[in-house]
Tab-separated table of C-alpha atoms in Angstrom:
chain	number	residue	atom	x	y	z
A	126	UNK	CA	-38.616	-14.301	22.872
A	127	UNK	CA	-39.820	-12.884	19.657
A	128	UNK	CA	-38.646	-13.716	16.252
A	129	UNK	CA	-37.603	-10.258	15.232
A	130	UNK	CA	-36.090	-10.322	18.427
A	131	UNK	CA	-33.611	-13.673	17.327
A	132	UNK	CA	-33.892	-12.478	14.031
A	133	UNK	CA	-29.800	-11.307	14.286
A	134	UNK	CA	-29.064	-14.244	16.819
A	135	UNK	CA	-30.481	-16.055	13.930
A	136	UNK	CA	-27.627	-13.976	11.725
A	137	UNK	CA	-24.514	-14.348	13.862
A	138	UNK	CA	-24.853	-18.165	15.552
A	139	UNK	CA	-21.375	-18.343	15.249
A	140	UNK	CA	-20.767	-15.598	17.031
A	141	UNK	CA	-22.972	-15.965	19.978
A	142	UNK	CA	-22.426	-17.975	23.779
A	143	UNK	CA	-23.144	-21.072	24.855
A	144	UNK	CA	-25.481	-19.563	26.883
A	145	UNK	CA	-26.728	-17.306	24.299
A	146	UNK	CA	-27.173	-20.438	21.538
A	147	UNK	CA	-29.441	-22.313	24.043
A	148	UNK	CA	-31.574	-19.909	24.014
A	149	UNK	CA	-31.634	-19.391	20.434
A	150	UNK	CA	-32.256	-23.658	19.734
A	151	UNK	CA	-35.046	-23.647	22.106
A	152	UNK	CA	-36.444	-20.673	20.311
A	153	UNK	CA	-36.421	-22.878	16.689
A	154	UNK	CA	-37.790	-26.009	18.856
A	155	UNK	CA	-41.214	-24.409	18.905
A	156	UNK	CA	-40.790	-21.269	15.606
A	157	UNK	CA	-41.199	-23.215	12.203
A	158	UNK	CA	-40.663	-19.712	10.371
A	159	UNK	CA	-37.319	-19.137	12.431
A	160	UNK	CA	-36.427	-22.911	12.246
A	161	UNK	CA	-36.642	-22.146	8.496
A	162	UNK	CA	-34.945	-19.095	7.934
A	163	UNK	CA	-31.926	-20.172	10.269
A	164	UNK	CA	-31.987	-23.258	7.670
A	165	UNK	CA	-31.811	-20.900	4.863
A	166	UNK	CA	-28.649	-19.262	7.006
A	167	UNK	CA	-26.962	-22.447	7.177
A	168	UNK	CA	-27.082	-22.855	3.753
A	169	UNK	CA	-25.728	-19.855	1.971
A	170	UNK	CA	-23.086	-20.166	5.267
A	171	UNK	CA	-22.294	-23.587	3.738
A	172	UNK	CA	-21.739	-22.068	0.432
A	173	UNK	CA	-19.624	-19.021	1.802
A	174	UNK	CA	-17.501	-21.340	3.451
A	175	UNK	CA	-16.751	-23.429	0.306
A	176	UNK	CA	-15.655	-20.356	-0.978
A	177	UNK	CA	-13.711	-19.953	2.415
A	178	UNK	CA	-11.801	-23.432	1.417
A	179	UNK	CA	-10.910	-22.791	-2.206
A	180	UNK	CA	-7.224	-22.625	-2.307
A	181	UNK	CA	-5.891	-19.102	-3.357
A	182	UNK	CA	-1.830	-19.340	-3.396
A	183	UNK	CA	0.486	-16.700	-5.513
A	184	UNK	CA	1.337	-18.622	-8.832
A	185	UNK	CA	4.571	-17.655	-8.582
A	186	UNK	CA	5.807	-17.338	-4.449
A	187	UNK	CA	9.621	-17.437	-4.597
A	188	UNK	CA	9.669	-14.532	-7.260
A	189	UNK	CA	7.020	-12.653	-4.901
A	190	UNK	CA	9.184	-13.396	-1.729
A	191	UNK	CA	12.213	-11.664	-4.121
A	192	UNK	CA	10.084	-8.997	-4.869
A	193	UNK	CA	10.081	-8.285	-1.260
A	194	UNK	CA	13.219	-8.822	-0.341
A	195	UNK	CA	14.253	-6.241	-3.180
A	196	UNK	CA	11.653	-3.847	-2.543
A	197	UNK	CA	13.642	-3.546	1.236
A	198	UNK	CA	17.385	-1.882	1.325
A	199	UNK	CA	19.622	-5.420	0.684
A	200	UNK	CA	22.263	-5.834	2.967
A	201	UNK	CA	25.097	-5.201	0.362
A	202	UNK	CA	22.620	-1.495	-0.135
A	203	UNK	CA	23.014	-0.900	3.737
A	204	UNK	CA	26.849	-1.213	4.226
A	205	UNK	CA	27.196	0.922	0.715
A	206	UNK	CA	27.420	5.182	1.342
A	207	UNK	CA	23.319	5.600	0.393
A	208	UNK	CA	22.817	3.463	3.609
A	209	UNK	CA	25.258	4.796	5.881
A	210	UNK	CA	23.937	7.949	4.975
A	211	UNK	CA	20.839	7.006	6.015
A	212	UNK	CA	21.019	5.290	8.874
A	213	UNK	CA	23.072	8.466	9.975
A	214	UNK	CA	19.832	10.525	8.957
A	215	UNK	CA	18.117	7.766	11.124
A	216	UNK	CA	19.702	8.559	13.953
A	217	UNK	CA	18.199	10.919	16.374
A	218	UNK	CA	20.636	13.416	17.645
A	219	UNK	CA	21.889	13.719	14.196
A	220	UNK	CA	18.162	15.339	13.294
A	221	UNK	CA	18.030	17.716	15.623
A	222	UNK	CA	21.671	18.516	15.049
A	223	UNK	CA	20.610	18.910	11.257
A	224	UNK	CA	17.314	20.697	12.492
A	225	UNK	CA	19.442	23.069	14.650
A	226	UNK	CA	22.112	23.946	11.828
A	227	UNK	CA	19.296	25.084	9.740
A	228	UNK	CA	17.912	27.244	12.070
A	229	UNK	CA	21.129	28.402	12.445
A	230	UNK	CA	21.582	29.405	8.873
A	231	UNK	CA	18.098	30.793	8.712
A	232	UNK	CA	18.849	33.630	11.524
A	233	UNK	CA	22.066	34.295	10.112
A	234	UNK	CA	20.483	35.066	6.950
A	235	UNK	CA	17.792	37.566	8.987
A	236	UNK	CA	20.241	38.839	10.594
A	237	UNK	CA	22.565	40.336	7.130
A	238	UNK	CA	19.830	40.890	5.762
A	239	UNK	CA	18.400	43.842	8.024
A	240	UNK	CA	22.066	44.915	8.782
A	241	UNK	CA	23.143	45.711	5.230
A	242	UNK	CA	23.734	49.783	5.523
A	243	UNK	CA	21.798	51.711	3.040
A	244	UNK	CA	24.052	52.710	0.159
A	245	UNK	CA	23.068	56.817	-0.166
A	246	UNK	CA	22.011	56.863	-4.309
A	247	UNK	CA	24.547	59.690	-5.690
A	248	UNK	CA	23.530	61.245	-8.012
A	249	UNK	CA	26.012	62.018	-10.747
A	250	UNK	CA	25.176	64.645	-13.777
A	251	UNK	CA	23.579	63.899	-17.334
A	252	UNK	CA	26.824	64.132	-18.695
A	253	UNK	CA	29.452	62.529	-16.392
A	254	UNK	CA	27.352	59.052	-16.858
A	255	UNK	CA	27.340	59.365	-20.058
A	256	UNK	CA	31.420	60.501	-20.889
A	257	UNK	CA	32.333	57.594	-17.856
A	258	UNK	CA	30.084	54.708	-20.546
A	259	UNK	CA	30.815	55.798	-23.722
A	260	UNK	CA	34.888	55.634	-22.124
A	261	UNK	CA	34.704	52.015	-21.009
A	262	UNK	CA	32.726	50.841	-23.606
A	263	UNK	CA	35.090	52.055	-26.263
A	264	UNK	CA	38.417	50.731	-24.515
A	265	UNK	CA	36.136	47.524	-24.600
A	266	UNK	CA	36.052	47.378	-28.488
A	267	UNK	CA	38.629	48.690	-28.455
A	268	UNK	CA	40.782	45.958	-26.376
A	269	UNK	CA	38.363	43.446	-29.386
A	270	UNK	CA	39.050	44.973	-32.123
A	271	UNK	CA	42.684	45.045	-30.944
A	272	UNK	CA	43.163	41.213	-30.408
A	273	UNK	CA	40.907	40.602	-33.809
A	274	UNK	CA	43.092	42.378	-35.932
A	275	UNK	CA	46.268	41.024	-34.044
A	276	UNK	CA	44.612	37.234	-34.755
A	277	UNK	CA	43.926	38.047	-38.586
A	278	UNK	CA	47.192	37.055	-40.099
A	279	UNK	CA	47.414	34.048	-38.230
A	280	UNK	CA	43.752	32.678	-39.354
A	281	UNK	CA	43.513	31.196	-42.614
A	282	UNK	CA	40.970	28.517	-43.432
A	283	UNK	CA	43.973	26.054	-44.840
A	284	UNK	CA	45.363	26.378	-41.088
A	285	UNK	CA	44.559	23.604	-38.138
A	286	UNK	CA	43.514	24.934	-34.885
A	287	UNK	CA	46.829	24.098	-33.703
A	288	UNK	CA	48.614	26.211	-35.684
A	289	UNK	CA	46.688	29.138	-35.053
A	290	UNK	CA	46.872	28.534	-31.760
A	291	UNK	CA	50.603	28.863	-32.078
A	292	UNK	CA	50.856	31.385	-34.710
A	293	UNK	CA	49.102	33.504	-31.671
A	294	UNK	CA	51.255	32.368	-29.304
A	295	UNK	CA	54.447	33.223	-30.780
A	296	UNK	CA	52.859	36.587	-32.169
A	297	UNK	CA	52.446	37.331	-28.154
A	298	UNK	CA	55.547	36.602	-26.791
B	300	UNK	CA	5.358	-21.358	13.878
B	301	UNK	CA	5.347	-21.595	17.866
B	302	UNK	CA	5.076	-18.147	19.560
B	303	UNK	CA	8.250	-17.768	20.731
B	304	UNK	CA	10.075	-18.538	17.690
B	305	UNK	CA	7.877	-15.873	15.967
B	306	UNK	CA	9.763	-13.620	18.217
B	307	UNK	CA	12.784	-14.147	17.932
B	308	UNK	CA	12.382	-13.778	14.198
B	309	UNK	CA	10.949	-10.247	14.420
B	310	UNK	CA	13.588	-8.806	16.776
B	311	UNK	CA	16.206	-9.696	15.130
B	312	UNK	CA	14.463	-8.788	11.627
B	313	UNK	CA	14.039	-5.289	13.355
B	314	UNK	CA	17.644	-5.495	14.221
B	315	UNK	CA	18.252	-5.289	10.510
B	316	UNK	CA	18.965	-9.191	9.692
B	317	UNK	CA	17.435	-9.881	6.742
B	318	UNK	CA	17.953	-13.681	6.480
B	319	UNK	CA	15.674	-13.907	9.388
B	320	UNK	CA	13.422	-10.983	7.542
B	321	UNK	CA	12.859	-13.840	4.757
B	322	UNK	CA	11.924	-16.331	6.997
B	323	UNK	CA	9.056	-13.808	8.275
B	324	UNK	CA	8.037	-13.320	5.083
B	325	UNK	CA	7.699	-16.637	3.570
B	326	UNK	CA	5.990	-18.506	6.608
B	327	UNK	CA	3.166	-15.436	6.337
B	328	UNK	CA	3.239	-14.212	2.749
B	329	UNK	CA	0.251	-16.934	1.565
B	330	UNK	CA	-1.557	-15.572	4.438
B	331	UNK	CA	-0.978	-12.144	2.832
B	332	UNK	CA	-1.353	-12.792	-0.214
B	333	UNK	CA	-4.539	-14.413	-0.149
B	334	UNK	CA	-6.040	-12.226	1.874
B	335	UNK	CA	-4.908	-9.455	-0.453
B	336	UNK	CA	-6.669	-11.356	-3.095
B	337	UNK	CA	-10.022	-12.205	-1.908
B	338	UNK	CA	-10.001	-8.191	-1.075
B	339	UNK	CA	-9.134	-7.060	-4.608
B	340	UNK	CA	-9.421	-10.326	-7.360
B	341	UNK	CA	-6.426	-9.925	-9.278
B	342	UNK	CA	-3.271	-11.548	-8.855
B	343	UNK	CA	-1.286	-8.300	-9.497
B	344	UNK	CA	-2.346	-5.707	-7.792
B	345	UNK	CA	-2.634	-8.856	-4.624
B	346	UNK	CA	0.761	-9.035	-4.719
B	347	UNK	CA	1.456	-5.129	-5.225
B	348	UNK	CA	-0.153	-4.794	-1.544
B	349	UNK	CA	1.253	-7.933	-0.483
B	350	UNK	CA	4.992	-6.597	-1.286
B	351	UNK	CA	3.938	-3.205	0.165
B	352	UNK	CA	2.841	-4.832	3.541
B	353	UNK	CA	6.360	-6.047	4.200
B	354	UNK	CA	8.109	-3.018	3.263
B	355	UNK	CA	5.726	-1.177	5.862
B	356	UNK	CA	6.191	-3.923	8.369
B	357	UNK	CA	10.192	-4.070	7.806
B	358	UNK	CA	9.861	-0.293	7.966
B	359	UNK	CA	8.246	-0.333	11.433
B	360	UNK	CA	9.214	-3.657	13.219
B	361	UNK	CA	10.699	-1.535	15.884
B	362	UNK	CA	6.646	-0.283	16.428
B	363	UNK	CA	5.563	-4.155	16.692
B	364	UNK	CA	3.502	-4.291	19.964
B	365	UNK	CA	4.478	-8.776	21.013
B	366	UNK	CA	0.759	-8.819	22.911
B	367	UNK	CA	-0.533	-8.748	19.578
B	368	UNK	CA	0.109	-11.894	17.482
B	369	UNK	CA	2.406	-11.233	13.844
B	370	UNK	CA	-0.228	-12.261	12.094
B	371	UNK	CA	-2.907	-9.923	12.955
B	372	UNK	CA	-1.168	-7.592	12.907
B	373	UNK	CA	0.163	-7.696	8.982
B	374	UNK	CA	-3.474	-8.568	8.335
B	375	UNK	CA	-4.111	-5.056	9.699
B	376	UNK	CA	-1.845	-3.882	7.171
B	377	UNK	CA	-2.978	-5.617	4.310
B	378	UNK	CA	-6.637	-5.000	5.050
B	379	UNK	CA	-6.058	-1.124	5.273
B	380	UNK	CA	-3.822	-1.177	2.347
B	381	UNK	CA	-6.518	-3.053	0.043
B	382	UNK	CA	-9.168	-0.721	1.883
B	383	UNK	CA	-7.524	2.396	0.774
B	384	UNK	CA	-6.501	0.459	-2.608
B	385	UNK	CA	-10.511	-0.243	-3.190
B	386	UNK	CA	-11.457	3.324	-2.602
B	387	UNK	CA	-8.440	4.775	-5.162
B	388	UNK	CA	-10.206	1.577	-7.654
B	389	UNK	CA	-14.292	1.884	-7.442
B	390	UNK	CA	-14.566	3.656	-10.225
B	391	UNK	CA	-12.217	3.067	-12.709
B	392	UNK	CA	-13.188	-0.707	-12.299
B	393	UNK	CA	-15.993	-2.195	-15.932
B	394	UNK	CA	-16.342	-5.110	-17.301
B	395	UNK	CA	-12.921	-5.358	-19.774
B	396	UNK	CA	-10.641	-5.300	-16.722
B	397	UNK	CA	-12.321	-8.837	-14.732
B	398	UNK	CA	-9.824	-10.657	-13.697
B	399	UNK	CA	-8.902	-13.779	-15.885
B	400	UNK	CA	-10.498	-16.215	-13.065
B	401	UNK	CA	-13.747	-15.085	-13.333
B	402	UNK	CA	-13.938	-15.472	-17.355
B	403	UNK	CA	-16.259	-18.263	-17.768
B	404	UNK	CA	-14.759	-21.238	-16.866
B	405	UNK	CA	-13.816	-24.512	-18.119
B	406	UNK	CA	-13.972	-27.955	-17.269
B	407	UNK	CA	-16.541	-30.850	-15.676
B	408	UNK	CA	-19.493	-29.651	-13.631
B	409	UNK	CA	-18.245	-29.330	-10.297
B	410	UNK	CA	-15.387	-27.075	-10.734
B	411	UNK	CA	-17.559	-25.229	-13.236
B	412	UNK	CA	-19.794	-24.887	-10.242
B	413	UNK	CA	-17.315	-24.377	-7.957
B	414	UNK	CA	-16.448	-21.308	-10.322
B	415	UNK	CA	-19.838	-19.546	-10.607
B	416	UNK	CA	-20.335	-19.943	-6.607
B	417	UNK	CA	-17.120	-18.253	-6.737
B	418	UNK	CA	-18.010	-15.308	-8.758
B	419	UNK	CA	-21.227	-15.343	-7.337
B	420	UNK	CA	-20.162	-14.379	-3.558
B	421	UNK	CA	-17.272	-12.209	-4.914
B	422	UNK	CA	-19.469	-10.247	-6.395
B	423	UNK	CA	-21.695	-9.953	-3.704
B	424	UNK	CA	-19.252	-9.253	-1.848
B	425	UNK	CA	-18.099	-6.360	-3.740
B	426	UNK	CA	-21.881	-4.437	-3.393
B	427	UNK	CA	-21.225	-4.147	0.589
B	428	UNK	CA	-19.940	-1.636	2.320
B	429	UNK	CA	-16.419	-1.027	3.087
B	430	UNK	CA	-16.974	-2.362	6.486
B	431	UNK	CA	-18.589	-5.270	5.780
B	432	UNK	CA	-16.699	-6.251	3.225
B	433	UNK	CA	-13.625	-6.516	5.503
B	434	UNK	CA	-15.549	-8.406	8.295
B	435	UNK	CA	-17.306	-10.869	5.990
B	436	UNK	CA	-13.889	-11.373	4.329
B	437	UNK	CA	-12.012	-11.671	7.234
B	438	UNK	CA	-14.531	-13.539	9.257
B	439	UNK	CA	-16.444	-15.475	6.883
B	440	UNK	CA	-13.489	-16.265	4.083
B	441	UNK	CA	-10.525	-15.892	6.147
B	442	UNK	CA	-12.458	-17.649	9.135
B	443	UNK	CA	-10.761	-15.305	11.584
B	444	UNK	CA	-11.865	-14.594	15.520
B	445	UNK	CA	-14.155	-11.920	16.173
B	446	UNK	CA	-11.575	-10.733	18.410
B	447	UNK	CA	-8.761	-10.569	15.838
B	448	UNK	CA	-11.662	-9.166	13.418
B	449	UNK	CA	-12.053	-6.415	15.675
B	450	UNK	CA	-7.879	-5.858	16.331
B	451	UNK	CA	-7.591	-5.757	12.436
B	452	UNK	CA	-10.190	-3.369	12.109
B	453	UNK	CA	-9.830	-1.421	15.262
B	454	UNK	CA	-13.544	-2.111	15.372
B	455	UNK	CA	-15.998	-2.749	18.946
B	456	UNK	CA	-17.520	-5.846	18.890
B	457	UNK	CA	-20.626	-5.188	18.608
B	458	UNK	CA	-19.786	-3.106	15.617
B	459	UNK	CA	-18.344	-5.446	14.042
B	460	UNK	CA	-20.873	-8.520	14.761
B	461	UNK	CA	-23.486	-5.515	13.179
B	462	UNK	CA	-21.582	-5.609	9.789
B	463	UNK	CA	-21.502	-8.796	9.910
B	464	UNK	CA	-25.278	-9.489	10.571
B	465	UNK	CA	-25.692	-7.065	7.196
B	466	UNK	CA	-23.270	-8.595	5.321
B	467	UNK	CA	-24.690	-11.723	5.698
B	468	UNK	CA	-27.964	-10.744	5.169
B	469	UNK	CA	-27.162	-9.408	1.270
B	470	UNK	CA	-25.030	-12.214	0.771
B	471	UNK	CA	-27.850	-14.605	1.779
B	472	UNK	CA	-30.401	-12.859	-0.728
B	473	UNK	CA	-28.064	-12.710	-3.271
B	474	UNK	CA	-27.564	-16.523	-3.355
B	475	UNK	CA	-31.042	-17.059	-2.534
B	476	UNK	CA	-31.897	-14.608	-5.942
B	477	UNK	CA	-29.191	-16.271	-8.011
B	478	UNK	CA	-30.893	-19.804	-7.586
B	479	UNK	CA	-34.281	-18.910	-8.177
B	480	UNK	CA	-33.295	-17.158	-11.042
B	481	UNK	CA	-30.991	-20.131	-12.678
B	482	UNK	CA	-34.179	-22.433	-11.125
B	483	UNK	CA	-36.674	-20.772	-12.870
B	484	UNK	CA	-34.513	-20.474	-16.166
B	485	UNK	CA	-33.901	-24.094	-16.028
B	486	UNK	CA	-38.312	-24.717	-15.597
């Protein structure tokens, strides 16, 4: 066994089997260079171990526990509608039903979309179109004007909204 | 905690028992926090990771494999979350963000030396690759068995040993350099 072969074992001494350790120990007895390296490794292992044994604790352990428990759904929330809904959604059968319903709706939409009959295009003469449009606009305008005219006597800056409304109601009665 | 008791707690928690889950949290919270803190070095980040890990545990309790120790499973979740967090934060850290416990310590010389040692080793650990750091933290700082480390990191024993070897070389070299510099300053 040469020193190069054993170098990795010197760093992984704690992970070696008893047999491997015995082999390394045997080498260390005769090789001062490897024994020196092993001593240096042991020193750094001690320093690392000192760090490993330093206590590390959360400053407010109880607060952290509360934070964790708040993070998961509380029993009250679980019993609420939201909780029940969530648990229902989690159920596999409901998931399948929702999926089937979604697919059904998509198919229905597709069928409806393609079944819409093509509307024949009615070509009106330009004059007729103008007549239809102008009459409908005139009718609407007349209605608005009549309504405005009817409301004029009732309106006054000195009257309350309620009295204006009563006035209008009486008028139309 | 006995293995059977623990399994019992896990079973009840998986059935939705919050009070039982609280017991499970209380018994493993310190370990989860310590592990997260070793990776992240700030109490706030460690607390956030611990909370996230336990929420993950709660949501996946029905998938828990009883052939593994709960601690190993929890450690795996915490480690993965920490590694993800480190990936995201890798370029964000600057001197101004250094955690308070790594500022100049006060107290007697032993405390100063301990704080200094802590700072050096954790700084050196930060220079390791992700895998090396994970293996080093779990094996050398959390003192877990090589098998537990393999299980937590989903690595082969050979891979764990290889990463551990390189991590230990780098830490040892860093420590030697630091003490040499310190010695030369004193002289």
